Coordinates of C-alpha atoms in Angstrom, one line a residue:
Chain A
M1 CA -19.1 13.8 -18.2
L2 CA -21.5 11.4 -15.9
F3 CA -23.5 10.8 -19.3
R4 CA -20.9 10.4 -21.7
R5 CA -19.2 8.5 -19.2
I6 CA -22.2 6.0 -18.5
I7 CA -22.7 6.3 -22.5
A8 CA -18.6 4.5 -22.8
D9 CA -19.5 2.2 -20.4
R10 CA -23.1 1.0 -22.4
V11 CA -21.0 0.6 -25.3
S12 CA -17.7 -1.4 -24.1
T13 CA -20.6 -4.4 -22.0
T14 CA -22.2 -4.4 -25.6
W15 CA -19.6 -5.0 -27.1
M16 CA -18.1 -7.3 -25.5
V17 CA -21.6 -9.4 -25.3
I18 CA -21.4 -9.3 -29.9
S19 CA -18.1 -10.2 -28.8
I20 CA -18.8 -13.7 -26.3
S21 CA -21.7 -14.8 -28.7
T22 CA -20.1 -14.2 -32.4
I23 CA -17.4 -16.3 -30.6
L24 CA -20.9 -19.3 -28.8
V25 CA -22.7 -18.8 -32.6
L26 CA -19.7 -20.5 -34.4
P27 CA -19.6 -23.5 -33.9
L28 CA -22.4 -23.6 -34.5
V29 CA -22.7 -22.7 -37.6
I30 CA -20.2 -24.8 -38.5
G31 CA -21.6 -27.5 -37.3
I32 CA -25.2 -26.7 -39.1
G33 CA -23.1 -25.8 -42.4
L34 CA -21.3 -29.3 -42.3
Y35 CA -25.2 -30.7 -41.7
V36 CA -27.4 -29.2 -45.0
K37 CA -24.6 -29.8 -46.5
A38 CA -24.0 -33.5 -46.4
Y39 CA -27.7 -34.0 -46.0
P40 CA -28.3 -35.4 -49.5
L41 CA -25.7 -38.4 -48.4
L42 CA -27.6 -39.6 -45.1
E43 CA -30.8 -38.8 -46.6
L44 CA -29.3 -41.2 -49.4
K45 CA -27.7 -44.0 -47.5
P46 CA -28.6 -45.1 -43.6
F47 CA -25.9 -42.8 -40.5
G48 CA -25.1 -46.6 -39.5
E49 CA -24.0 -48.1 -43.0
L50 CA -21.5 -44.7 -43.4
I51 CA -20.0 -45.2 -40.7
G52 CA -19.4 -49.1 -39.7
S53 CA -18.4 -50.4 -44.1
S54 CA -15.4 -50.1 -44.7
T55 CA -16.7 -50.1 -48.9
W56 CA -15.6 -46.9 -50.2
L57 CA -16.6 -46.8 -54.3
P58 CA -17.5 -43.0 -54.9
H59 CA -17.7 -44.2 -58.4
E60 CA -20.4 -47.4 -56.8
Q61 CA -22.3 -44.7 -54.5
K62 CA -20.6 -46.9 -52.1
F63 CA -19.0 -44.6 -48.8
G64 CA -17.4 -46.7 -46.2
F65 CA -16.0 -44.1 -43.8
L66 CA -14.9 -47.0 -41.1
P67 CA -11.2 -46.7 -42.0
F68 CA -10.8 -43.4 -42.3
I69 CA -12.4 -43.2 -39.0
L70 CA -10.3 -46.4 -37.7
G71 CA -7.1 -44.5 -39.4
S72 CA -8.0 -41.2 -37.6
L73 CA -8.0 -42.9 -34.2
Y74 CA -4.7 -45.0 -35.0
V75 CA -3.1 -42.3 -35.3
T76 CA -4.4 -40.0 -32.1
L77 CA -3.6 -43.4 -30.1
I78 CA 0.0 -43.8 -31.5
A79 CA 0.5 -40.0 -30.8
F80 CA -1.4 -40.4 -27.6
C81 CA 1.1 -42.7 -26.6
L82 CA 4.0 -41.5 -27.2
S83 CA 3.7 -37.9 -26.2
A84 CA 2.0 -38.1 -22.8
P85 CA 4.5 -39.4 -20.5
V86 CA 7.3 -37.7 -22.5
C87 CA 5.1 -34.3 -21.5
L88 CA 3.8 -35.2 -18.7
L89 CA 7.6 -36.0 -16.9
A90 CA 8.8 -33.0 -18.5
A91 CA 6.7 -30.7 -17.0
I92 CA 7.0 -31.8 -13.8
F93 CA 11.5 -31.6 -14.7
I94 CA 10.8 -28.0 -15.4
T95 CA 8.2 -26.7 -12.8
Q96 CA 9.4 -28.8 -10.1
F97 CA 12.9 -30.0 -10.2
S98 CA 14.6 -27.4 -12.3
S99 CA 15.8 -23.6 -11.8
K100 CA 14.5 -20.8 -12.8
R101 CA 17.8 -20.4 -15.5
F102 CA 16.0 -23.7 -17.4
I103 CA 13.0 -22.6 -17.8
Y104 CA 13.6 -18.8 -18.9
F105 CA 15.8 -21.1 -21.4
M106 CA 13.1 -23.8 -21.9
H107 CA 10.0 -21.6 -22.9
P108 CA 11.8 -20.3 -26.3
V109 CA 12.6 -24.2 -26.9
I110 CA 8.3 -25.1 -26.9
D111 CA 7.6 -21.8 -28.5
I112 CA 9.4 -22.5 -31.3
L113 CA 8.5 -26.4 -30.9
A114 CA 4.4 -24.8 -30.8
G115 CA 5.6 -22.4 -33.4
L116 CA 6.6 -24.6 -36.2
P117 CA 4.3 -24.9 -39.9
S118 CA 2.6 -28.4 -39.5
V119 CA 3.9 -28.2 -43.2
I120 CA 7.9 -28.5 -41.9
Y121 CA 7.2 -31.1 -38.9
G122 CA 5.6 -33.2 -42.6
V123 CA 8.4 -32.5 -44.4
W124 CA 11.0 -34.1 -41.7
G125 CA 9.0 -37.1 -41.1
I126 CA 9.5 -37.1 -44.6
I127 CA 12.9 -37.0 -44.8
V128 CA 14.1 -38.8 -41.6
I129 CA 11.4 -41.2 -39.8
V130 CA 9.9 -42.1 -43.5
P131 CA 13.5 -43.8 -43.8
F132 CA 14.4 -44.6 -40.7
I133 CA 11.0 -46.5 -40.4
S134 CA 11.9 -48.6 -44.1
D135 CA 15.6 -48.5 -42.8
Y136 CA 16.1 -49.6 -39.8
L137 CA 12.6 -50.5 -37.2
A138 CA 10.8 -52.4 -39.8
P139 CA 13.8 -55.0 -41.4
L140 CA 14.1 -54.9 -37.0
F141 CA 10.9 -56.7 -37.1
G142 CA 11.4 -58.6 -39.9
I143 CA 9.1 -56.7 -42.1
K144 CA 9.3 -54.5 -45.3
S145 CA 7.5 -51.4 -45.4
S146 CA 7.5 -48.4 -47.3
G147 CA 8.0 -46.6 -44.5
Y148 CA 5.4 -44.2 -44.9
T149 CA 2.6 -45.7 -42.0
I150 CA 0.7 -45.5 -39.5
L151 CA 3.0 -45.7 -36.4
A152 CA 4.9 -42.3 -38.8
G153 CA 2.5 -40.7 -38.7
G154 CA 1.8 -41.8 -34.8
I155 CA 5.6 -40.1 -34.4
V156 CA 5.2 -36.9 -35.9
L157 CA 2.1 -36.0 -34.6
A158 CA 3.0 -37.3 -31.3
V159 CA 6.1 -34.4 -32.0
M160 CA 3.9 -31.9 -33.0
C161 CA 1.6 -32.0 -29.8
I162 CA 4.3 -32.5 -27.7
P163 CA 5.0 -28.7 -27.2
Y164 CA 0.7 -28.0 -26.8
I165 CA 0.3 -30.3 -23.9
L166 CA 3.1 -29.1 -22.3
N167 CA 2.8 -25.8 -21.9
M168 CA -1.1 -26.9 -20.8
L169 CA 0.9 -29.4 -18.2
I170 CA 3.9 -26.4 -17.1
E171 CA 0.5 -24.0 -16.8
V172 CA -1.4 -27.1 -14.5
F173 CA 1.6 -27.8 -12.0
N174 CA 2.3 -23.2 -12.1
T175 CA -0.4 -23.6 -10.0
I176 CA 0.3 -25.7 -7.2
P177 CA 0.6 -23.7 -4.4
S178 CA 4.7 -24.1 -3.0
G179 CA 3.1 -24.4 0.9
L180 CA 1.1 -27.4 -0.1
K181 CA 4.4 -29.6 -1.2
E182 CA 5.9 -27.7 1.7
A183 CA 3.0 -29.6 3.8
S184 CA 4.2 -32.9 3.0
L185 CA 8.0 -33.0 2.9
S186 CA 7.4 -31.3 6.9
L187 CA 5.2 -35.5 7.2
G188 CA 8.4 -36.1 5.9
A189 CA 7.8 -37.6 2.4
T190 CA 9.9 -37.4 -0.8
F191 CA 10.4 -34.8 -3.4
W192 CA 9.6 -37.9 -5.7
E193 CA 6.7 -39.5 -3.1
T194 CA 5.3 -35.8 -2.6
V195 CA 5.2 -35.0 -7.1
K196 CA 3.3 -38.5 -7.2
H197 CA 1.5 -38.7 -4.7
V198 CA 0.1 -35.0 -3.8
V199 CA 1.7 -33.2 -6.6
I200 CA 0.0 -34.7 -9.9
K201 CA -2.8 -35.6 -8.1
K202 CA -4.0 -32.3 -6.5
G203 CA -3.5 -31.3 -10.8
F204 CA -4.6 -33.9 -12.1
P205 CA -8.0 -32.8 -12.9
G206 CA -6.3 -30.4 -15.2
I207 CA -3.4 -33.4 -16.5
I208 CA -6.8 -34.5 -17.9
S209 CA -7.6 -31.1 -19.7
A210 CA -4.4 -31.4 -21.5
F211 CA -4.0 -34.6 -22.9
G212 CA -8.1 -34.2 -23.7
L213 CA -7.4 -31.6 -25.5
G214 CA -4.1 -32.1 -27.3
I215 CA -5.6 -35.7 -28.0
A216 CA -8.7 -33.2 -29.9
K217 CA -6.6 -31.0 -31.8
A218 CA -4.4 -34.6 -32.8
F219 CA -7.4 -35.8 -34.1
G220 CA -7.9 -33.1 -36.5
E221 CA -4.5 -32.6 -36.7
T222 CA -3.6 -32.7 -41.3
M223 CA -0.7 -31.4 -43.4
A224 CA 2.1 -33.6 -41.3
V225 CA 0.1 -36.9 -41.0
M226 CA -1.2 -36.4 -44.5
M227 CA 2.5 -36.2 -45.4
V228 CA 3.8 -39.9 -43.2
V229 CA 1.1 -41.7 -43.3
G230 CA 0.5 -43.0 -46.6
N231 CA -3.0 -42.5 -47.3
M232 CA -4.0 -46.2 -48.3
L233 CA -6.9 -47.5 -46.8
Q234 CA -7.2 -49.6 -44.1
T235 CA -8.8 -50.9 -41.7
K236 CA -6.5 -52.9 -39.4
F237 CA -4.5 -52.0 -36.8
D238 CA -0.9 -52.0 -38.4
L239 CA 2.2 -50.2 -37.1
F240 CA 4.2 -50.7 -40.4
D241 CA 1.6 -50.3 -42.8
A242 CA -0.4 -47.2 -44.8
G243 CA -2.9 -46.1 -42.9
Y244 CA -5.7 -42.7 -44.7
P245 CA -6.8 -40.2 -41.4
L246 CA -9.7 -38.2 -42.0
P247 CA -8.9 -34.9 -42.4
A248 CA -6.1 -37.0 -44.9
L249 CA -9.4 -37.6 -47.0
I250 CA -10.7 -34.3 -47.0
A251 CA -7.2 -31.9 -48.2
N252 CA -6.8 -34.4 -50.5
N253 CA -9.7 -35.2 -52.7
Y254 CA -12.1 -31.3 -51.8
G255 CA -12.1 -29.5 -55.2
E256 CA -10.5 -32.9 -56.8
M257 CA -13.1 -35.1 -58.0
L258 CA -16.2 -33.1 -57.3
S259 CA -17.4 -34.7 -61.1
I260 CA -18.7 -38.0 -59.5
P261 CA -22.2 -38.0 -57.7
M262 CA -23.2 -37.0 -54.2
Y263 CA -18.7 -36.6 -53.5
D264 CA -19.4 -33.3 -51.9
S265 CA -22.0 -34.3 -49.7
A266 CA -19.4 -37.9 -48.9
L267 CA -16.9 -35.6 -47.7
M268 CA -19.1 -32.8 -45.8
F269 CA -19.9 -36.0 -44.3
A270 CA -16.1 -36.7 -43.0
A271 CA -15.8 -33.1 -42.3
L272 CA -18.9 -33.5 -39.7
L273 CA -17.8 -37.2 -38.0
L274 CA -14.3 -35.2 -37.8
F275 CA -17.0 -31.7 -35.9
G276 CA -18.9 -35.0 -34.2
I277 CA -15.7 -36.3 -32.2
I278 CA -13.9 -33.4 -31.8
L279 CA -16.0 -32.7 -30.5
L280 CA -17.7 -35.8 -28.6
I281 CA -12.9 -36.4 -27.7
N282 CA -13.7 -33.0 -26.0
L283 CA -17.4 -33.4 -24.1
V284 CA -15.6 -36.9 -22.5
F285 CA -13.5 -35.2 -21.2
R286 CA -14.8 -32.0 -19.8
Y287 CA -16.9 -35.0 -18.0
F288 CA -14.0 -36.4 -16.2
I289 CA -12.3 -32.9 -15.2
Y290 CA -16.3 -32.0 -13.8
R291 CA -16.4 -36.0 -12.2
T292 CA -12.9 -35.8 -10.5
K293 CA -13.2 -32.1 -8.8
K294 CA -16.7 -33.8 -7.9
N295 CA -14.9 -36.3 -6.0
E296 CA -12.2 -34.7 -4.0
Chain B
M1 CA 41.2 -38.2 -2.0
Y2 CA 41.8 -34.3 -0.8
L3 CA 38.5 -34.0 -0.3
L4 CA 37.9 -36.6 1.0
K5 CA 39.9 -35.8 3.8
E6 CA 38.9 -33.0 3.4
E7 CA 35.8 -33.7 4.1
M8 CA 36.4 -35.5 7.1
M9 CA 38.4 -33.3 8.7
T10 CA 35.3 -30.4 8.5
H11 CA 33.3 -34.0 10.0
N12 CA 35.8 -34.1 12.7
K13 CA 35.3 -29.9 13.8
M14 CA 31.7 -30.0 13.4
I15 CA 31.5 -33.3 16.0
N16 CA 34.1 -31.4 17.8
I17 CA 31.4 -28.3 17.7
V18 CA 28.5 -30.0 18.9
D19 CA 30.4 -31.4 21.8
T20 CA 31.3 -28.5 23.3
D21 CA 28.3 -26.2 22.5
I22 CA 25.1 -28.0 23.7
D23 CA 22.8 -26.5 26.2
T24 CA 21.3 -29.5 27.4
D25 CA 18.3 -27.6 27.8
S26 CA 18.4 -26.0 24.8
I27 CA 16.6 -28.6 21.6
L28 CA 17.4 -26.3 19.4
Q29 CA 20.6 -24.1 18.0
I30 CA 21.3 -21.6 15.4
S31 CA 24.6 -20.8 15.2
N32 CA 26.5 -17.8 12.3
L33 CA 23.3 -18.5 10.0
N34 CA 23.5 -16.2 7.4
V35 CA 20.5 -16.4 3.7
Y36 CA 21.7 -14.6 1.1
A37 CA 19.4 -14.8 -2.0
G38 CA 21.3 -13.3 -4.6
D39 CA 22.9 -10.0 -3.4
H40 CA 20.1 -9.5 -1.0
H41 CA 21.4 -10.8 2.7
I42 CA 17.9 -12.2 4.5
L43 CA 19.4 -13.5 7.6
K44 CA 22.6 -11.9 9.5
N45 CA 24.1 -13.8 11.2
V46 CA 21.4 -15.4 13.6
N47 CA 23.1 -17.4 16.4
L48 CA 20.0 -18.1 19.5
R49 CA 18.5 -20.9 21.4
I50 CA 15.6 -22.4 21.8
P51 CA 14.5 -23.6 24.8
K52 CA 13.1 -27.5 25.5
N53 CA 9.2 -27.0 25.7
K54 CA 8.5 -24.1 25.7
I55 CA 6.6 -22.1 23.3
T56 CA 9.2 -19.3 21.5
V57 CA 7.7 -16.8 19.3
L58 CA 9.6 -15.2 16.9
L59 CA 8.2 -11.6 16.7
G60 CA 8.9 -8.5 13.9
P61 CA 7.8 -7.4 11.2
S62 CA 6.6 -8.3 7.8
G63 CA 9.2 -9.6 5.9
C64 CA 12.0 -9.6 8.3
G65 CA 13.3 -13.0 7.9
K66 CA 10.8 -14.2 10.2
T67 CA 10.0 -17.4 7.9
T68 CA 13.0 -18.2 5.5
L69 CA 14.5 -18.5 9.7
L70 CA 11.8 -21.1 10.5
K71 CA 11.5 -22.5 6.7
C72 CA 15.9 -22.7 7.3
M73 CA 15.2 -25.2 11.0
N74 CA 13.6 -27.9 8.4
R75 CA 15.5 -27.8 5.9
L76 CA 12.5 -26.5 3.5
S77 CA 15.0 -23.5 2.3
D78 CA 16.2 -25.6 -0.7
L79 CA 13.2 -25.8 -2.3
Y80 CA 14.5 -22.3 -2.2
K81 CA 17.4 -23.2 -5.4
E82 CA 17.9 -19.0 -5.1
L83 CA 18.6 -19.4 -1.5
D84 CA 22.0 -19.9 -0.3
V85 CA 21.7 -20.7 3.2
S86 CA 25.2 -21.3 5.6
G87 CA 26.3 -21.8 9.0
H88 CA 24.7 -24.1 11.9
I89 CA 22.4 -26.0 13.3
Y90 CA 21.7 -28.3 15.3
I91 CA 18.8 -30.2 16.2
E92 CA 19.6 -33.1 19.6
N93 CA 23.0 -32.8 18.0
D94 CA 22.3 -33.2 14.0
D95 CA 23.5 -29.6 12.4
I96 CA 21.0 -30.5 10.1
L97 CA 22.6 -27.9 7.7
N98 CA 25.6 -29.9 7.4
T99 CA 24.7 -33.7 7.7
Y100 CA 24.8 -36.6 6.3
K101 CA 21.4 -38.4 7.8
N102 CA 18.2 -37.8 5.4
I103 CA 16.3 -35.2 5.1
P104 CA 13.2 -36.4 5.4
S105 CA 13.5 -38.6 8.3
I106 CA 15.2 -35.3 10.2
R107 CA 12.1 -32.9 8.7
Q108 CA 10.0 -36.1 10.5
K109 CA 11.1 -34.3 13.4
M110 CA 9.0 -30.9 12.7
G111 CA 5.7 -30.4 12.7
L112 CA 5.1 -27.6 9.9
L113 CA 1.6 -25.5 10.8
S114 CA 1.8 -22.9 7.9
Q115 CA 0.5 -19.5 7.5
R116 CA -3.2 -20.7 5.5
P117 CA -4.1 -24.2 5.7
Y118 CA -2.8 -26.7 3.4
P119 CA -4.7 -30.2 3.1
L120 CA -3.0 -32.6 1.0
P121 CA -5.7 -33.3 -2.5
M122 CA -6.8 -36.6 -0.1
S123 CA -9.8 -37.7 2.5
I124 CA -9.2 -36.2 6.0
Y125 CA -8.7 -40.5 6.6
K126 CA -5.2 -39.8 4.4
N127 CA -4.2 -36.8 5.3
V128 CA -3.9 -37.9 9.6
A129 CA -2.3 -41.8 8.0
Y130 CA -0.7 -39.6 5.3
G131 CA 3.0 -39.3 7.6
L132 CA 2.0 -42.5 9.0
K133 CA 2.8 -44.7 6.2
L134 CA 5.6 -42.4 5.0
K135 CA 7.9 -43.6 8.2
G136 CA 6.8 -47.1 7.2
I137 CA 3.3 -48.2 9.3
R138 CA 1.4 -50.1 8.1
D139 CA -0.5 -51.8 10.4
K140 CA -4.4 -50.7 10.1
N141 CA -5.1 -51.0 13.4
L142 CA -2.5 -48.7 14.4
I143 CA -2.9 -46.7 12.0
D144 CA -6.6 -45.7 12.9
Y145 CA -5.6 -45.9 17.0
N146 CA -3.1 -43.0 15.2
I147 CA -5.0 -41.0 13.8
E148 CA -8.6 -41.1 16.7
R149 CA -5.6 -40.1 19.1
H150 CA -4.5 -36.8 16.7
L151 CA -8.0 -35.8 15.8
K152 CA -8.6 -35.9 19.5
E153 CA -5.7 -34.0 21.1
V154 CA -6.3 -31.1 18.2
G155 CA -10.4 -31.7 18.7
L156 CA -11.8 -32.0 15.7
W157 CA -12.9 -36.3 16.4
D158 CA -16.0 -34.9 17.6
E159 CA -16.5 -32.4 14.6
V160 CA -15.4 -34.8 11.9
K161 CA -15.2 -39.3 13.1
D162 CA -18.8 -39.4 11.0
R163 CA -16.9 -37.9 7.7
L164 CA -13.6 -39.5 7.8
H165 CA -13.2 -40.4 4.2
N166 CA -14.6 -36.9 2.9
S167 CA -12.7 -34.4 1.6
P168 CA -11.1 -32.5 3.7
H169 CA -12.2 -29.2 2.1
S170 CA -16.3 -29.4 3.4
L171 CA -14.6 -28.5 6.7
S172 CA -14.0 -25.2 7.3
I173 CA -11.2 -23.3 7.9
G174 CA -10.4 -23.3 11.3
Q175 CA -11.7 -26.8 11.0
Q176 CA -8.5 -27.8 7.6
Q177 CA -5.9 -25.8 10.8
R178 CA -6.5 -28.2 13.0
L179 CA -6.5 -31.1 10.6
C180 CA -3.2 -29.9 9.5
L181 CA -1.8 -29.9 13.2
A182 CA -3.0 -33.8 13.8
R183 CA -1.2 -35.1 10.5
G184 CA 2.1 -32.5 11.8
L185 CA 1.9 -34.3 15.1
A186 CA 1.2 -37.8 14.0
V187 CA 4.8 -37.9 12.7
K188 CA 5.5 -37.7 16.3
P189 CA 7.4 -34.9 15.5
R190 CA 10.2 -32.8 18.9
I191 CA 9.3 -29.3 18.3
I192 CA 6.0 -27.8 16.1
L193 CA 7.2 -24.8 13.6
A194 CA 3.8 -22.4 13.2
D195 CA 4.7 -19.6 10.2
E196 CA 1.7 -17.1 11.9
P197 CA -0.8 -20.4 11.8
T198 CA -4.1 -17.9 12.9
S199 CA -3.8 -15.0 10.6
A200 CA -6.0 -16.7 7.9
L201 CA -8.1 -17.6 11.0
D202 CA -11.3 -15.9 12.4
P203 CA -10.9 -14.9 16.5
I204 CA -12.4 -18.2 17.7
S205 CA -10.7 -20.4 15.3
S206 CA -7.9 -18.4 17.1
K207 CA -8.0 -19.1 20.1
I208 CA -8.5 -22.2 20.0
I209 CA -5.4 -22.9 17.9
E210 CA -3.6 -21.0 20.3
N211 CA -5.7 -22.9 23.2
L212 CA -4.0 -26.0 21.6
F213 CA 0.3 -23.9 22.1
K214 CA -0.6 -23.9 25.2
G215 CA -1.5 -27.5 25.9
L216 CA 1.1 -29.3 23.6
K217 CA 3.9 -27.1 24.9
K218 CA 4.2 -30.4 28.3
H219 CA 5.3 -32.7 25.7
Y220 CA 6.1 -30.0 21.9
T221 CA 8.5 -27.6 21.7
I222 CA 6.7 -24.6 19.6
V223 CA 8.7 -21.6 17.5
L224 CA 5.5 -19.6 16.1
V225 CA 5.7 -16.7 13.7
T226 CA 3.5 -13.8 14.6
H227 CA 4.2 -10.6 13.7
V228 CA 0.8 -10.0 16.4
L229 CA 2.0 -8.3 19.4
R230 CA -1.2 -9.7 21.1
Q231 CA -0.5 -12.5 20.4
A232 CA 3.1 -13.4 21.2
V233 CA 1.7 -11.8 24.7
R234 CA -0.5 -14.3 25.3
L235 CA 0.9 -17.2 24.6
A236 CA 5.5 -16.6 24.3
D237 CA 7.7 -18.5 27.4
N238 CA 10.3 -17.2 25.1
V239 CA 10.5 -14.0 22.7
I240 CA 12.6 -13.0 19.7
F241 CA 12.0 -10.3 18.5
M242 CA 13.8 -9.2 14.6
S243 CA 14.4 -6.1 12.1
H244 CA 15.7 -6.8 8.7
G245 CA 17.4 -10.1 9.2
E246 CA 18.6 -9.4 12.7
I247 CA 17.9 -11.2 15.9
I248 CA 16.9 -7.6 17.5
E249 CA 16.1 -8.4 21.4
Q250 CA 15.5 -11.7 22.8
G251 CA 14.3 -13.0 26.2
S252 CA 11.6 -13.9 28.8
P253 CA 8.0 -11.3 27.2
E254 CA 8.0 -9.6 30.4
H255 CA 11.1 -8.6 30.6
L256 CA 11.7 -7.2 27.5
F257 CA 7.7 -5.8 26.7
K258 CA 7.7 -3.9 29.8
N259 CA 11.4 -2.7 29.1
P260 CA 12.7 -2.9 25.8
Q261 CA 16.0 -1.8 24.7
T262 CA 16.3 -1.0 21.8
D263 CA 14.3 1.5 20.3
K264 CA 12.9 -1.2 17.2
L265 CA 11.7 -3.0 20.1
K266 CA 10.0 0.2 21.3
E267 CA 8.2 1.9 18.1
Y268 CA 7.4 -1.7 17.4
M269 CA 5.4 -2.1 20.7
V270 CA 2.8 0.8 19.7
D271 CA 2.7 0.4 16.2
G272 CA 2.4 -2.9 15.9
N273 CA -0.5 -5.1 17.4

């Protein structure tokens, strides 16, 4: 009997170790795979030229990824600026000010938003956001625009990120002990002062990490953005002009124009860039969290 | 218009009650306090007086409503929206449950010390300065003076004077609790509400806190919640024994513990220490 229990113990431990090693190895395998595939291009052109140049002429073997990188950054930046304040204030309201009944009502709403497939957000962008920009918003500034713009991509992406960031922020604020709030209130702080000086400050590392994960997710989001962003090469930051983010480049072209020499390798390099940038974003935010926790 | 009239009438009625009922020796008076959480009747028609500059101990088994009663006294019950509070709590002629004054200034009349220390997420210095700044004090010299004074008052100054700008998490839990006490004293409260303040502390830190209370009662009124009988015997000038949301017995500790009148208290004195 004891022998069987010990065997079961060993088996379950081994099983867990195998599971965790798979998870640890996966990013490494993907990274190496992308690097191997992108290697022919890296052999042909220096890394600096690939990411620094904005000439994209695959037929002439000119691969400049700058417009794509910038396109991704612009869209992500707009999405972040639009969603971060909304999420922060909504999470504070849900966790600190609202009643329990409202929270029960709110959870399914967030879950629905989070569960919608991105293509639905894309269609919604095309039928609502794009016409809104071309017919109302752009003329307001005296600009002619097709509506398929960086701004449209940013708005759609922001809406997609909201449930994701909001859920994480709610978790963060729920971990703050009520004793801490009571301490601040009993010293004569108003509720808002308590939120500002205590709740946000205590949850700061968590808030940063929620934003970081949100940005990393937004950066790689493909389908919905691709449908509304216009997909035109562009390096300047213009809200009412089209852009071409990295994920859209890969999704639009992979499997299509692979007869062009080096094109396959170039798309793999784009994937590797995406991989690297998202890794970098995560590392930077991890470092922020580490710093704020240390200084606390 | 009708509502306004009704409001004025109740206001007048309240003033009348204040005139007739207030006892000059008691700083805090509770009458007909009822608290419900849904169908659950947590506090059942509580009436009591807290004498000035004395340590009043709220004694009773866990879950008897001691903490809820304490939280009603500084309106922290507002935080729990499921609680339905009715009745009157008078602090210095002010019915704080039905007041038109702002709640933060009422709360500043009471310092709170909770079961375990909750230092605010800022430096030791800023923890004590927090309440002062909320009072509108901006003069740095005055803030520095008060911080030193109150940290000395709780015997923490010598231990922290070289690391005032460090995080309070570098302190031991007993030191953190004293920091929380100093932080509460800095807003110049009239009453200290202590909710089992030594339950998370080791015996030595507990003793320090208990001794502090004995000294502090010269200047402050202390309401101490505890379920430890021995602590009540050591500290109390006045004991209120509660069970299931009701006040069972109250009086001086000598009187109460030598001649317990009710079975509940007798039972608690045998089992609860």
